[in-house]
Short mmCIF file of C-alpha atoms in Angstrom, two decimals:
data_model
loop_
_atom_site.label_atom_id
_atom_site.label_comp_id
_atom_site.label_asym_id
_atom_site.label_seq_id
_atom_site.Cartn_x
_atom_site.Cartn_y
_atom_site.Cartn_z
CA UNK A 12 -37.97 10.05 -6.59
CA UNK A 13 -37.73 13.66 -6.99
CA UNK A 14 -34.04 15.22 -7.40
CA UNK A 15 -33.19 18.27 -4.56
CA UNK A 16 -31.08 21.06 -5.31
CA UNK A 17 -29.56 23.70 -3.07
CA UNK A 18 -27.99 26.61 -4.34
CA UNK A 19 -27.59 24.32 -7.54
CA UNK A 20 -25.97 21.48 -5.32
CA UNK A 21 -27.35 18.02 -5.43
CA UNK A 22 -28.36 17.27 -2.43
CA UNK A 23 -28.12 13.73 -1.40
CA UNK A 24 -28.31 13.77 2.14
CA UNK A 25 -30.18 15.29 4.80
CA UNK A 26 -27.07 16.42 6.65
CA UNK A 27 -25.91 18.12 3.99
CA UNK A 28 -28.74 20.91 4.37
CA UNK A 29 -27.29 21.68 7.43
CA UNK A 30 -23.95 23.00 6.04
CA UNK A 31 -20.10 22.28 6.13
CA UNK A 32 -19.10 24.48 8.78
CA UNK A 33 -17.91 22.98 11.57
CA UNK A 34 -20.38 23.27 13.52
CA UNK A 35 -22.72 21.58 11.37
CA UNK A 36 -20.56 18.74 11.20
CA UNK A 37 -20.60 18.33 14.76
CA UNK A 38 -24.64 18.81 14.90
CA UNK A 39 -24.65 16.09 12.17
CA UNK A 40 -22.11 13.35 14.09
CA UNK A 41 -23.88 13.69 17.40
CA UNK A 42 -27.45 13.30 16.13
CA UNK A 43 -26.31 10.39 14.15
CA UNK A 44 -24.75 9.34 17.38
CA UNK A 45 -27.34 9.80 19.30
CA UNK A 46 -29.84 8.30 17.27
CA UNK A 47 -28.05 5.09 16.30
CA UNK A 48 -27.42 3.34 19.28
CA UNK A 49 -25.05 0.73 17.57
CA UNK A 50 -23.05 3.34 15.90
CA UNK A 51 -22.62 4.78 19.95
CA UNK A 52 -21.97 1.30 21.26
CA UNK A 53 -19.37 0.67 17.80
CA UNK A 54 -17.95 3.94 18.36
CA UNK A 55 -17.11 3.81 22.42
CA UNK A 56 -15.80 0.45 21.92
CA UNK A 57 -12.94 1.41 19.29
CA UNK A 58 -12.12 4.89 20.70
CA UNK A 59 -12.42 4.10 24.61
CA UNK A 60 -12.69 0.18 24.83
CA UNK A 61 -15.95 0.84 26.78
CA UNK A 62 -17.99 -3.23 25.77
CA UNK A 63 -21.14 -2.55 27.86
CA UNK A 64 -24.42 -1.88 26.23
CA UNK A 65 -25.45 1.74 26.55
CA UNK A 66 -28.73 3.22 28.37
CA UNK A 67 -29.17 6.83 30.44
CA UNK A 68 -26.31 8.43 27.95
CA UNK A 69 -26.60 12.16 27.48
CA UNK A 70 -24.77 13.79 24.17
CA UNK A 71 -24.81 17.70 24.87
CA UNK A 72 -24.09 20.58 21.69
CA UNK A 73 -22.18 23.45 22.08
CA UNK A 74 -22.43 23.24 25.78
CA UNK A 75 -20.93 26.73 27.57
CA UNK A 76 -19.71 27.09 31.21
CA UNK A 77 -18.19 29.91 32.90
CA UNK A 78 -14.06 30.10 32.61
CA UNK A 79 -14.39 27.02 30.39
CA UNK A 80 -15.84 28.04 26.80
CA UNK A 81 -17.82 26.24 24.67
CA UNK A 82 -17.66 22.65 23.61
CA UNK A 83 -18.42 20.85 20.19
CA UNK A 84 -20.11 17.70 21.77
CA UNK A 85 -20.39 16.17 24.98
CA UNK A 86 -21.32 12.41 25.71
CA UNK A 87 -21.59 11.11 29.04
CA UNK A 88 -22.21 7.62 31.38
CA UNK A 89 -22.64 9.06 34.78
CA UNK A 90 -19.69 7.64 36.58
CA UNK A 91 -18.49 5.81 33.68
CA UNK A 92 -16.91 8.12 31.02
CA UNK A 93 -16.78 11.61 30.01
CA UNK A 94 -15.77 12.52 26.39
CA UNK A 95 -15.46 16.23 25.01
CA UNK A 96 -15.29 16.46 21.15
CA UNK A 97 -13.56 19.04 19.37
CA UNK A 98 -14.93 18.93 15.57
CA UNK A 99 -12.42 21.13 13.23
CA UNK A 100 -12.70 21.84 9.87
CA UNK A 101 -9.73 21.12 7.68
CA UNK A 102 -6.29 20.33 8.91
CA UNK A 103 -6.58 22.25 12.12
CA UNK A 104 -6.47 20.69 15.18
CA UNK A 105 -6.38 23.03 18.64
CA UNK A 106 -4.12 24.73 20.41
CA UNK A 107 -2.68 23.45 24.20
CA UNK A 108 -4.66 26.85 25.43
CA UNK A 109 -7.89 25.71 24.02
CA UNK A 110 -7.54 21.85 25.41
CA UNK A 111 -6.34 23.02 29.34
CA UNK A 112 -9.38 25.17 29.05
CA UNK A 113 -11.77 22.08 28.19
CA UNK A 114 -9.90 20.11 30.86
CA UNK A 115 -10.80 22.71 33.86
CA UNK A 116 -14.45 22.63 32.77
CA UNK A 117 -15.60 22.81 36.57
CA UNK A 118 -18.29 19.74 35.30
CA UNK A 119 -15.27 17.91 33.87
CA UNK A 120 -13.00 18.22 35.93
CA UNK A 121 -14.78 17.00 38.92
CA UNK A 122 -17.07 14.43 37.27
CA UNK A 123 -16.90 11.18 38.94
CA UNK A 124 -16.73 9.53 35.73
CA UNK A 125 -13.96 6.46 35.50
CA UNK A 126 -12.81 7.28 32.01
CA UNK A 127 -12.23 11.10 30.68
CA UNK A 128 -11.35 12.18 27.29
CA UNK A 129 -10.63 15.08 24.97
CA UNK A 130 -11.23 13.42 21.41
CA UNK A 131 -9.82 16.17 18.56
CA UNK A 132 -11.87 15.69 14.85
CA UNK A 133 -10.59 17.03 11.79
CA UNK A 134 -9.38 15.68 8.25
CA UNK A 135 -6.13 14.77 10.08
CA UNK A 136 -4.75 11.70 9.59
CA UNK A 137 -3.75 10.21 12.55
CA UNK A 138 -0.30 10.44 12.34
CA UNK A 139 -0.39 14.05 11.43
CA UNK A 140 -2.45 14.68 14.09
CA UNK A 141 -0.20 12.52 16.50
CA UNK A 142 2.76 14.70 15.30
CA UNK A 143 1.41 18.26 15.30
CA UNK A 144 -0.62 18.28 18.11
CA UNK A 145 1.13 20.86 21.11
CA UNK A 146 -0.21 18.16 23.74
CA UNK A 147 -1.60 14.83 24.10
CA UNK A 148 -2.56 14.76 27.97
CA UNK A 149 -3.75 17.86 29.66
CA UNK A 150 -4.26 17.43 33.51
CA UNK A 151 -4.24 13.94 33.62
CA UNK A 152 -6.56 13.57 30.82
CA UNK A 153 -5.41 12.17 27.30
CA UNK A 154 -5.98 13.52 24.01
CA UNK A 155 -6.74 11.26 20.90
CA UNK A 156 -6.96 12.83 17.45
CA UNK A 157 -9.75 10.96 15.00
CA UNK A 158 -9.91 12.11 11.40
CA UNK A 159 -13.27 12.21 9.63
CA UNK A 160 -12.04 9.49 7.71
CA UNK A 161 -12.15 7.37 10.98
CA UNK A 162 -15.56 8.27 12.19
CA UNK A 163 -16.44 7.11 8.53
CA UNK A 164 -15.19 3.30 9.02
CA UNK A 165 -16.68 3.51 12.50
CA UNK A 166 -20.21 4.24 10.90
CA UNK A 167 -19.49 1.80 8.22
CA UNK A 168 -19.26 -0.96 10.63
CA UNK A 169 -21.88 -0.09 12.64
CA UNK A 170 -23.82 -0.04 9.66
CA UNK A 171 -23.66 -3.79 9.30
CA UNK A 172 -25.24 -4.63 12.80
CA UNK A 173 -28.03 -2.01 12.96
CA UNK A 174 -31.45 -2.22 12.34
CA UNK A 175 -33.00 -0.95 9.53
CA UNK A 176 -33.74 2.63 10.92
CA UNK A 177 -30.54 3.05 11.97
CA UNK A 178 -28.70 1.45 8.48
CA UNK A 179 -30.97 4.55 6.45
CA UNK A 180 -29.17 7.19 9.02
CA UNK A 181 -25.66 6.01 8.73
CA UNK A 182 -26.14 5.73 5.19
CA UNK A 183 -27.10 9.62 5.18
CA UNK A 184 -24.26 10.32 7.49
CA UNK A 185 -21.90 8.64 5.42
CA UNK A 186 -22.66 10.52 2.49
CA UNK A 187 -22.56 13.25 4.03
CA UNK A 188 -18.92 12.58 5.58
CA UNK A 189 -17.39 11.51 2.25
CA UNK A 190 -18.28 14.88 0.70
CA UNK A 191 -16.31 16.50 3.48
CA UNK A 192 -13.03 14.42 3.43
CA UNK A 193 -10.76 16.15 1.02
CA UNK A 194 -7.35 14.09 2.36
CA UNK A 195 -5.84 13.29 -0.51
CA UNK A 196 -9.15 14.05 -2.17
CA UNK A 197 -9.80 11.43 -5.14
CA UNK A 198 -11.51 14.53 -7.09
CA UNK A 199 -9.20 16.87 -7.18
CA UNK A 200 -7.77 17.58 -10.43
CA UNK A 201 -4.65 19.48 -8.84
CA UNK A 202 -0.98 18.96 -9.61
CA UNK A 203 1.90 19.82 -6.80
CA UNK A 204 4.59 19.88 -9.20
CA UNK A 205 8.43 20.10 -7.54
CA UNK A 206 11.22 20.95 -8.91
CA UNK A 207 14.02 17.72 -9.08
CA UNK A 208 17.60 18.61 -8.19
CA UNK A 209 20.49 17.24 -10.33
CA UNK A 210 23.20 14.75 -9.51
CA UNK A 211 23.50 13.59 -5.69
CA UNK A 212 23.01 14.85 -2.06
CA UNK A 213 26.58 14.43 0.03
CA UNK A 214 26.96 11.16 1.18
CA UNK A 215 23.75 9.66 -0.78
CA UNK A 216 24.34 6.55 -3.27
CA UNK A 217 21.50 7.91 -5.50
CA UNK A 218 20.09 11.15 -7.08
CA UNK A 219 16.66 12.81 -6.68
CA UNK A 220 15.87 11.87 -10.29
CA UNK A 221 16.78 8.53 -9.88
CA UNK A 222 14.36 8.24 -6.31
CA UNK A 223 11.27 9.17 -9.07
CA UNK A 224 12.43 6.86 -12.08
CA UNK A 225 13.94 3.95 -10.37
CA UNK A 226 12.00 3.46 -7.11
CA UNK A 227 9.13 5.51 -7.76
CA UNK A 228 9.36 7.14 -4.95
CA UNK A 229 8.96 10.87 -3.34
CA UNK A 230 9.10 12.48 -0.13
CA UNK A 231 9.13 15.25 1.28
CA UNK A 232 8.87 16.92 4.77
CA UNK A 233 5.25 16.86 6.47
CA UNK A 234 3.91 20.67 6.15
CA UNK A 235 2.25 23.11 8.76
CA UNK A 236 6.15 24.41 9.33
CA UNK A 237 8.37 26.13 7.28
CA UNK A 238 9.17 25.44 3.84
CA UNK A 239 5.66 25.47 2.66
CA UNK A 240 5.37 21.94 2.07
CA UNK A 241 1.91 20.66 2.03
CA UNK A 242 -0.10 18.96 5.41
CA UNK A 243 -1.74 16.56 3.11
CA UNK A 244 -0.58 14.29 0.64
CA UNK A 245 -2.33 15.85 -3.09
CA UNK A 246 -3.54 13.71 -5.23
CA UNK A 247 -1.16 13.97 -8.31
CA UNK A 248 2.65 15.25 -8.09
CA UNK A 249 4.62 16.59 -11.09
CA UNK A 250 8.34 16.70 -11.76
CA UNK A 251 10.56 19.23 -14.17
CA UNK A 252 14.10 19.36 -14.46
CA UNK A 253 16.22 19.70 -17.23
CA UNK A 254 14.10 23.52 -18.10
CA UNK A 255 10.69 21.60 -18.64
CA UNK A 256 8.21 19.30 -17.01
CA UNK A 257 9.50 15.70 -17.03
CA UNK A 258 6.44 13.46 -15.69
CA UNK A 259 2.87 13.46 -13.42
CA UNK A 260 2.11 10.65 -11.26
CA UNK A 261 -0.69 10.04 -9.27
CA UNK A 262 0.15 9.58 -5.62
CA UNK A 263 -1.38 5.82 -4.89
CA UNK A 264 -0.43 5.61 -0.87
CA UNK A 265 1.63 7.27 1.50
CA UNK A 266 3.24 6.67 5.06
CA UNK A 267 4.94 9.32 7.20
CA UNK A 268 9.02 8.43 7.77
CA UNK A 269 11.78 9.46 9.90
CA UNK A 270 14.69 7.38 8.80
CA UNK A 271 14.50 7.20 4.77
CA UNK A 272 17.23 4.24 4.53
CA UNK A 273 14.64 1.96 5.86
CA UNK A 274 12.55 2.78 2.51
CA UNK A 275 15.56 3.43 0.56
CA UNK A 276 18.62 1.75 1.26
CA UNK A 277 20.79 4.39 -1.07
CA UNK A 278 20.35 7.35 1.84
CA UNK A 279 22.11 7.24 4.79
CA UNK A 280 20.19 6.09 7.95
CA UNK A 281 19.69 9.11 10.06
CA UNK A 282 16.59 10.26 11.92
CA UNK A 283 15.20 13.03 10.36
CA UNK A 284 12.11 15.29 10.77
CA UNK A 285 8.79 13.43 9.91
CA UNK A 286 8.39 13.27 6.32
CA UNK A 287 5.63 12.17 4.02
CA UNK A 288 7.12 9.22 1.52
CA UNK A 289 4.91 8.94 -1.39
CA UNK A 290 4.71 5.85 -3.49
CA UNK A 291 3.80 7.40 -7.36
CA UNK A 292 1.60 5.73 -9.94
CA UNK A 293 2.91 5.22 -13.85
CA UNK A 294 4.46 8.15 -15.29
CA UNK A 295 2.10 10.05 -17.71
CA UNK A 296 2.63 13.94 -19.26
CA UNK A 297 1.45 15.91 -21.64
CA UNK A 298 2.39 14.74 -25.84
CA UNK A 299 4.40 18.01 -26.17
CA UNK A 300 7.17 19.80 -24.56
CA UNK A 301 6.03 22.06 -21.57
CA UNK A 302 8.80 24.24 -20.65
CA UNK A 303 9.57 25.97 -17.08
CA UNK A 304 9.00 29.09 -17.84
CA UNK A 305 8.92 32.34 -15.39
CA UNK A 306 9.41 30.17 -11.64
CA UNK A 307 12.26 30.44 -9.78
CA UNK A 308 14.74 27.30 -10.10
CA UNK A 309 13.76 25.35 -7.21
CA UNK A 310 9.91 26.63 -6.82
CA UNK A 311 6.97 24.51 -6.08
CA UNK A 312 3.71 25.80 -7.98
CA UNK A 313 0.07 24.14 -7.71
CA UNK A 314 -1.50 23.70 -11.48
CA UNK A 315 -5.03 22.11 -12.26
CA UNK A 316 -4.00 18.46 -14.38
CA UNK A 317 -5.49 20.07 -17.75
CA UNK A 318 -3.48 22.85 -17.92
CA UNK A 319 -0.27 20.85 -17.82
CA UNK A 320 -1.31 19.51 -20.83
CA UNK A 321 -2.69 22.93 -22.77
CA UNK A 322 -0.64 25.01 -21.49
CA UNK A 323 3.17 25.58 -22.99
CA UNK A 324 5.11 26.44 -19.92
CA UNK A 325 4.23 25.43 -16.32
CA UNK A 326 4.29 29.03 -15.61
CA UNK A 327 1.47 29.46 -17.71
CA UNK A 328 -0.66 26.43 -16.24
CA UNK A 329 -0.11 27.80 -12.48
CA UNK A 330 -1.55 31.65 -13.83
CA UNK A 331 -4.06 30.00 -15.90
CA UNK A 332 -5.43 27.60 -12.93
CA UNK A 333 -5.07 31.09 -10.41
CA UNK A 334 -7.16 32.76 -13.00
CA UNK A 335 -9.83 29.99 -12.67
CA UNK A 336 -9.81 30.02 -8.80
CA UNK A 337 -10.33 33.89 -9.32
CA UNK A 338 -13.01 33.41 -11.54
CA UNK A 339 -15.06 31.19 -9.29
CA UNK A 340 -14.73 33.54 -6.12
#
C-alpha cells in the first residue's frame, strides 16, 4: 500500500480529504449515515428510540428555505420523524435565535412527522452542552446536544453488526472522527497550571493545597463565563505556590459538580455553580527548581509540558510556548 500525503498530512482516511470545517464534518457524518444503513438504524435507536427497520429515508445537506436559513443535515421518515442537525466545530453550540429559526422552517414546522428534533453536534460533552445551552425545547420541539465523541461510540457499535461494506466505511469515519475530538485531547502536550492559595477558605475544614496532596483532587468552575476558566477539561494541570511550581498531574477523569461536600466531605455542602472536579494522576515535575517568575499572584498561564521542565521560571515556559504558537502561524 502506497502512503498519501496532503499538505504533508498523512492521510488515513477518505473523509479527511474533505477538510475539518464544519461543514465537512457534517458532509462526512451524513454520507456515512446514509450509506450505512445499520449505523442509521444504531443511531435513531439511541438518539430517538425509533426500533423499526429503515426504508424511503431521505438525509438532505445544507438544505435552505426562505425565513428559515440553512441547515447542517436533514433526515426524514415521512410521517415518522424529522431530525435537523446542527454540526459545530469546537465547543460552540447555537444560540436560542438560531434554533427558533430551525423550528419555524415552514417544512418543519408543519411536517406530519410523529417525532421532531433539533440534535446540536459539537465536541461538547453532554453535560456541558446540557448546561450552556440558552434552550432545550423551542416550539414544542426538544433539543438534544451529542458530542462527536458520541456519534463515535454510535459508529463503533454499529460497526459490529454491519456487513462488510459498511464495517470499511465506519472504520474511515471513525478515523476520521478521532482526529477531530480534541476534549481533553490525549495529544496535547499542554499544561493549565493554577496558582494554589494558602491556608483555608472560611468555614472549610481543609486547604487548597491539601485538596491536591491529600485527595488528589481539583476543581474548578466550568468555563464559557467569566473568570476565564477553561470549557474543557486539559489534559495535564500544574500547581505553584510557595514562589515556584510545586507539581503536574495528568488529569485521568472528570465529572461536573454542584455541591463539592458530596466529593469532599471537608467543604461545606452548598449548591454552587457547575464546576468541573478533576481527579489528578501521580505527581511528577521537573528535577530542578522552577520559580514563578513575572505572573501576577493568582494568574493562570497555559505552558507546553517541556518547557516546564527547561525552562527556569514558569514565566519563561508560558513566553517560550507563545513564541512556538507564533512560530507555527
Amino acid at each position: 500500500m502506497t502512503d498519501l500525503y496532503l499538505h504533508n498530512y498523512k492521510v488515513d482516511s477518505i473523509f479527511q480529504l474533505l477538510g475539518e470545517h464544519e461543514n465537512d464534518i457534517s458532509y462526512s457524518v451524513a454520507y456515512a449515515l446514509a450509506q450505512c444503513p445499520i449505523f442509521l438504524e444504531t443511531f435513531l435507536q439511541k438518539v430517538i428510540g425509533y426500533k423499526r427497520k429503515i426504508n424511503n429515508v431521505s438525509t438532505c445537506l445544507q438544505r435552505y428555505e426562505n425565513a428559515g436559513g440553512i441547515t447542517d443535515i436533514e433526515i426524514e421518515l415521512p410521517n415518522q420523524f424529522y431530525l435537523i442537525l446542527e454540526a459545530k466545530r469546537g465547543w460552540n453550540l447555537p444560540n436560542r435565535g438560531q434554533l427558533e429559526l430551525y423550528a419555524s422552517r415552514p417544512s418543519f414546522r408543519n411536517s406530519k412527522a410523529l417525532s421532531k428534533h433539533i440534535l446540536i453536534l459539537s465536541e461538547c460533552s453532554r453535560e456541558y452542552a446540557e448546561l450552556h445551552l440558552e434552550v432545550h425545547e423551542v416550539a414544542g420541539v426538544s433539543i438534544k446536544p451529542l458530542s462527536w465523541k458520541d456519534i463515535a461510540i454510535l459508529a463503533s457499535e454499529a460497526r459490529s453488526k454491519g456487513s462488510h461494506a459498511e464495517k470499511r466505511l465506519i472504520d474511515e469515519l471513525l478515523i476520521y472522527l478521532r482526529g477531530l475530538m480534541t476534549m481533553q485531547n490525549l495529544d496535547s502536550n499542554w499544561v493549565y497550571v493554577v496558582a494554589l492559595a494558602q491556608g483555608k477558605p472560611r468555614g472549610w475544614g481543609i486547604s487548597w493545597i491539601d485538596i491536591v496532596k491529600r485527595h488528589q483532587r481539583y476543581f474548578h468552575p466550568v468555563g464559557g463565563g467569566r473568570g476565564g476558566w477553561p470549557k474543557k477539561p486539559p489534559n495535564y494541570i500544574a500547581f505553584r505556590y510557595y514562589g515556584k511550581l510545586q507539581s503536574i498531574h495528568h488529569i485521568e477523569s472528570y465529572e461536573i459538580v454542584t455541591n463539592m461536600h458530596e466529593r469532599i466531605p471537608e467543604i461545606p455542602s452548598k449548591e454552587w455553580e457547575p464546576h468541573f472536579l478533576y481527579a489528578l494522576g501521580p505527581a511528577f515535575g521537573s528535577n530542578k527548581e522552577v520559580r514563578t517568575g513575572n505572573i501576577y499572584p493568582n494568574g493562570r498561564v497555559w505552558c507546553m509540558l517541556d518547557t516546564l521542565f527547561t525552562c527556569d521560571t514558569i514565566s519563561d515556559a508560558r513566553d517560550l510556548s507563545q513564541k512556538r504558537v507564533k512560530q507555527e502561524i
